[in-house]
Coordinates of C-alpha atoms in Angstrom, one line a residue:
Chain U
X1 CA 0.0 0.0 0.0
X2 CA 1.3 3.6 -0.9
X3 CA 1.7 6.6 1.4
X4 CA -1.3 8.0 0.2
X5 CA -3.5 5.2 0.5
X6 CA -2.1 4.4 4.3
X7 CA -2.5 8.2 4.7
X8 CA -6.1 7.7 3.9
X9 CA -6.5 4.5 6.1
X10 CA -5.6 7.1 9.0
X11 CA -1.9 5.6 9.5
X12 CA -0.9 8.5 12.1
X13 CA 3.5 7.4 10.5
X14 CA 1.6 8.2 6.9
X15 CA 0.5 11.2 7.7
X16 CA 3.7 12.2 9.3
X17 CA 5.5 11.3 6.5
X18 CA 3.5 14.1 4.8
X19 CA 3.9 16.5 7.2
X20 CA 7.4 16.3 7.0
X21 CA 7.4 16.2 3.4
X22 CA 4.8 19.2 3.0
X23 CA 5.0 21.9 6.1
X24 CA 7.3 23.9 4.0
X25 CA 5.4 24.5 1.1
X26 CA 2.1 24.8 3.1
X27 CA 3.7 27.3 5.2
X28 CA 5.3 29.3 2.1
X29 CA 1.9 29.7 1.2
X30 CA -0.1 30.8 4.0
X31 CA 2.9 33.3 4.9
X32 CA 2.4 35.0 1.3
X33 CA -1.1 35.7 1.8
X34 CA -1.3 36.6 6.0
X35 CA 2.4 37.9 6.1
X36 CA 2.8 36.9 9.6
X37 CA 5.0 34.3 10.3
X38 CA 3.4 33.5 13.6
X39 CA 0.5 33.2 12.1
X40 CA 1.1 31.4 9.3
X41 CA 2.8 28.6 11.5
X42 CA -0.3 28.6 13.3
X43 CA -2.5 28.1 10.4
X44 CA 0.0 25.5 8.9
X45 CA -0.6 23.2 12.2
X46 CA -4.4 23.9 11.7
X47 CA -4.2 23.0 8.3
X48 CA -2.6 20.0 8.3
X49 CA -4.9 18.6 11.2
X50 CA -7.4 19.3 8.8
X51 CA -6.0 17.7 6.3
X52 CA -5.8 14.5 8.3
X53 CA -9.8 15.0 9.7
X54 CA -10.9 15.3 6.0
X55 CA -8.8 12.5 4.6
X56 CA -11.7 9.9 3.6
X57 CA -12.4 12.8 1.4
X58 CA -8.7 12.7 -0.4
X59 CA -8.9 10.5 -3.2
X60 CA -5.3 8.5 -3.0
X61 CA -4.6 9.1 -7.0
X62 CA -5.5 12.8 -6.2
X63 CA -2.7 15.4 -6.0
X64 CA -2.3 15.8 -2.1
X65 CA -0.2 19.1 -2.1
X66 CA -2.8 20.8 -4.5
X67 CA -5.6 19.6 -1.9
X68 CA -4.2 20.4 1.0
X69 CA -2.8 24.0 -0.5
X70 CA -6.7 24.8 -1.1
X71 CA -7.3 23.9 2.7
X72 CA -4.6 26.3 3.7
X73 CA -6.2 28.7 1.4
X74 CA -9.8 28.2 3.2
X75 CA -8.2 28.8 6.1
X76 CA -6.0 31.7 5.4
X77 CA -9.2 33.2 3.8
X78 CA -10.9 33.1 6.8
X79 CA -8.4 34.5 9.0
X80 CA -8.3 37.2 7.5
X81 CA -11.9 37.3 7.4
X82 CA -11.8 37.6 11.2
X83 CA -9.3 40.1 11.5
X84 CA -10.2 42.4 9.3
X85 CA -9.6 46.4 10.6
X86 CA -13.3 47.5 10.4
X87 CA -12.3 51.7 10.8
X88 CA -11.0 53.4 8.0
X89 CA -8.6 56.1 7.6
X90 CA -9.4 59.9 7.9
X91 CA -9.8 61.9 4.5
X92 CA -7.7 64.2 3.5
X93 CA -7.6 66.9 0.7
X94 CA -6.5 64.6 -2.1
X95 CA -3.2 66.0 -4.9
X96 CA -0.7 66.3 -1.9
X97 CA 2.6 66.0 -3.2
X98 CA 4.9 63.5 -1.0
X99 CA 8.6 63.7 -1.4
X100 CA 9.3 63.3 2.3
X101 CA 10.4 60.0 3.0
X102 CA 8.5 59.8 6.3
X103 CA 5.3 61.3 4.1
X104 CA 6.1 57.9 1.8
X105 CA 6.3 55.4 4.7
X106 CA 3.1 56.8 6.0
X107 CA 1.5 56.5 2.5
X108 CA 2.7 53.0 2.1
X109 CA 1.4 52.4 5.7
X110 CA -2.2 53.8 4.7
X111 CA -2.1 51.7 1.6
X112 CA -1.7 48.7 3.6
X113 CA -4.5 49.6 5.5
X114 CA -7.0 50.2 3.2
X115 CA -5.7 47.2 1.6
X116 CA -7.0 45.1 4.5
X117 CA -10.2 46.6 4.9
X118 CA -10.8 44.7 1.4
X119 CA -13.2 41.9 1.3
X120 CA -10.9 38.6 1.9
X121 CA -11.0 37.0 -1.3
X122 CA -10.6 39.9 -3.2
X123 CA -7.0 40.6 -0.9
X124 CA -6.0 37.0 -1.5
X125 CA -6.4 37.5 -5.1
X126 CA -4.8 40.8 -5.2
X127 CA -2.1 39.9 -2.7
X128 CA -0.7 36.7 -4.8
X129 CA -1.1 38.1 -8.1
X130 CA 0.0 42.0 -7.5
X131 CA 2.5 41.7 -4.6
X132 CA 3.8 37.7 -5.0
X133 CA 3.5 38.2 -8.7
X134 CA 2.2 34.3 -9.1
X135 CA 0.8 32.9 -12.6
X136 CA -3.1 33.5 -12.8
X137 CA -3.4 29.4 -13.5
X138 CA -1.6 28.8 -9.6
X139 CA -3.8 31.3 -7.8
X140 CA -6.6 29.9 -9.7
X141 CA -5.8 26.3 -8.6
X142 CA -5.3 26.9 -5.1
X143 CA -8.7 29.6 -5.2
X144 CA -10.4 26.5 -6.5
X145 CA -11.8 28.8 -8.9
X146 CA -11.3 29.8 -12.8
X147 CA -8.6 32.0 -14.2
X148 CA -11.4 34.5 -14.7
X149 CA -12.7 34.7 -11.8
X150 CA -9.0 35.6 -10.3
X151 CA -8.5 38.2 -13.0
X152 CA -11.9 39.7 -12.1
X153 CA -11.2 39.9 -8.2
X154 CA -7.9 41.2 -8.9
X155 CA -9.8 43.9 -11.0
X156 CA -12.3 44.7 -8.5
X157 CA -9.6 45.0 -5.7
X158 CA -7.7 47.5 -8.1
X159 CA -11.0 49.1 -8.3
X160 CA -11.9 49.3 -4.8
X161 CA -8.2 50.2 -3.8
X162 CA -7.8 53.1 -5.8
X163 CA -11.4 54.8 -5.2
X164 CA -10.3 54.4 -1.4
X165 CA -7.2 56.1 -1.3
X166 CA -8.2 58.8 -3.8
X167 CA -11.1 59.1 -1.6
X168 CA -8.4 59.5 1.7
X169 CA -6.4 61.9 -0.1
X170 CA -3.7 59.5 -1.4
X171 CA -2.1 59.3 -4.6
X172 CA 0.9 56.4 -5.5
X173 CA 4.0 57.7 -7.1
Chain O
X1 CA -10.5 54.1 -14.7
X2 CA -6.8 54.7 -16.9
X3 CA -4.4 51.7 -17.3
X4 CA -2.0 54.3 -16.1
X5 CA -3.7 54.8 -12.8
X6 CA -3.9 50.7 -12.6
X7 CA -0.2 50.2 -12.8
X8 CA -0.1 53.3 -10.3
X9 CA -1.8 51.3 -7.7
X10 CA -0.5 47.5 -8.7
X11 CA 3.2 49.0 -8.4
X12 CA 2.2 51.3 -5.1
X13 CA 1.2 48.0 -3.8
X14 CA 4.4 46.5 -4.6
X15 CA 6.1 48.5 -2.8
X16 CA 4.0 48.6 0.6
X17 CA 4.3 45.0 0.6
X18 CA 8.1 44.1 1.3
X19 CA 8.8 40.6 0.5
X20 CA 8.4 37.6 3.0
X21 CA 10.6 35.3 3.9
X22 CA 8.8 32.0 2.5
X23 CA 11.0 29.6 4.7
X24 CA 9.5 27.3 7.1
X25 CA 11.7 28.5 10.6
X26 CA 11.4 25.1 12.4
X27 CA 9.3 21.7 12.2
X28 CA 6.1 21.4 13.1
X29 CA 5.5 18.1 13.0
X30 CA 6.0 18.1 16.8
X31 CA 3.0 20.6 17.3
X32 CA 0.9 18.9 15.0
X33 CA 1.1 15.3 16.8
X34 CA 0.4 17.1 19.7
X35 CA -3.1 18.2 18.8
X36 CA -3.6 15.3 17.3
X37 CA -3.0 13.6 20.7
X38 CA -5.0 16.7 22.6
X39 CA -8.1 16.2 20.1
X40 CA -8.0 12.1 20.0
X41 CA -8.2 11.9 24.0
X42 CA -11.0 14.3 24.5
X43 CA -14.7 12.5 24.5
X44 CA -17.2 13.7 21.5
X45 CA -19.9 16.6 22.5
X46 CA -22.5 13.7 21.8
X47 CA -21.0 11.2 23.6
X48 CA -21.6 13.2 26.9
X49 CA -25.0 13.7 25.7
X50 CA -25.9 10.5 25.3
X51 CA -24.3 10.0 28.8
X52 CA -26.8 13.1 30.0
X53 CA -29.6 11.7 27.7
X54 CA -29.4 8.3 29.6
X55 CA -28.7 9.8 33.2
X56 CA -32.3 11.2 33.2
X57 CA -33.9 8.6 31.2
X58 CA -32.9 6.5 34.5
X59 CA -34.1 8.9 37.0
X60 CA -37.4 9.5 34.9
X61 CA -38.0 5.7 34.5
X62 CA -35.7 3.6 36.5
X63 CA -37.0 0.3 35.7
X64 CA -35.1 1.2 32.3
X65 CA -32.3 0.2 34.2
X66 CA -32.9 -3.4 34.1
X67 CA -33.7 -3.5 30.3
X68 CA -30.6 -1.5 29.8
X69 CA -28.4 -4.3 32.1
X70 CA -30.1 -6.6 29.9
X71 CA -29.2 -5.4 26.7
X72 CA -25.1 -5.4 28.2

């Protein structure tokens, strides 16, 4: 019998196996989309113990990385779902040029803020693709979701992104 | 909305996002196993129910008591 097969008979040495074998990438993923290293290590541990709850659902010719990648997206999803700031930043008179390096900093700041008051699927979208530069197809796969339906998120969080900081005065160099 | 304006915001983005380090800083197996342990020992939500379930089932009708020693 395979790993995958024992893995799916419940064999707790399987499932190690995998966990050894697939922390790291698990981990590199969640940490792209939360950013947190403490919290990504959390999720990874809360991934793979749901990976080994669901595994009557895993099919043993199935690809297990893919699978559990889309768990660890679930869950990333949802965490920042939860911990999403709800107050948004004060307006300001919009045009304001910004050549101060310590102006700069505090614009990036405020971008990241108003970048996670976006709706969670539309930041994981946006984060992968825009900031971790990843293929479309990837995101897609892991998103469980079409290529489309990435592009359009990634378009909406643009959209949203850029009617909330001209609306707070800000304007990217 | 310009395409201008768009690669305003995609590269302003870039830049308030400083890359992560991707690397897995220790194993986690160890942490892992022990939820695994902590969630295996602790007794199902509907197994104390049935436990409460059958507590007052025997104090409403206590002859039950001798079909359930029965059915043992």
């Amino acid at each position: 019998m395979d790993l995958l097969q024992r893995f799916t008979h419940g064999e707790i040495d399987a499932f190690e196996t995998l966990v050894r074998q697939f922390q790291g990438d698990i981990y590199a993923w969640i940490v792209r989309i939360v950013r947190d290293p403490g919290v990504a290590e959390d999720l990874t541990v809360e991934t793979l113990w749901r990976v080994y709850r669901a595994r009557h659902r895993f099919r043993p010719d199935g690809n297990f990385g893919a699978w559990a990648r889309r768990i660890a997206t679930n869950l990333a999803i949802d965490h920042l779902r939860r911990n999403r700031p709800e107050q948004s930043f004060p307006t300001e008179p919009a045009g304001v040029p910004q050549p101060d390096p310590l102006v700069q900093r505090e614009t990036r700041e405020r971008i990241q803020q108003a970048f996670r008051r976006l709706p969670a699927k539309l930041q994981v979208a946006a984060t992968l693709a825009l900031v971790e530069e990843l293929p479309y197809e990837e995101i897609a796969n892991s998103l469980g979701t079409s290529v489309g339906a990435v592009k359009l998120r990634v378009f909406r969080a643009v959209r949203i992104l850029r009617k909330r900081l001209s609306q707070a005065g800000i304007t990217p160099d | 909305m310009t395409e201008h304006d768009d690669r305003k915001i995609r590269d302003a983005l870039k830049q308030s996002f400083p890359p992560v380090n991707t690397e897995l800083r220790r194993d986690l197996c160890p942490d892992i196993l022990r939820k695994f342990d902590a969630r295996q020992v602790g007794v199902p939500w509907y197994d104390w129910a049935l436990v409460g379930l059958s507590a007052v089932m025997f104090l409403a009708f206590p002859r039950l008591v001798l079909v359930f020693a029965y059915h043992l």
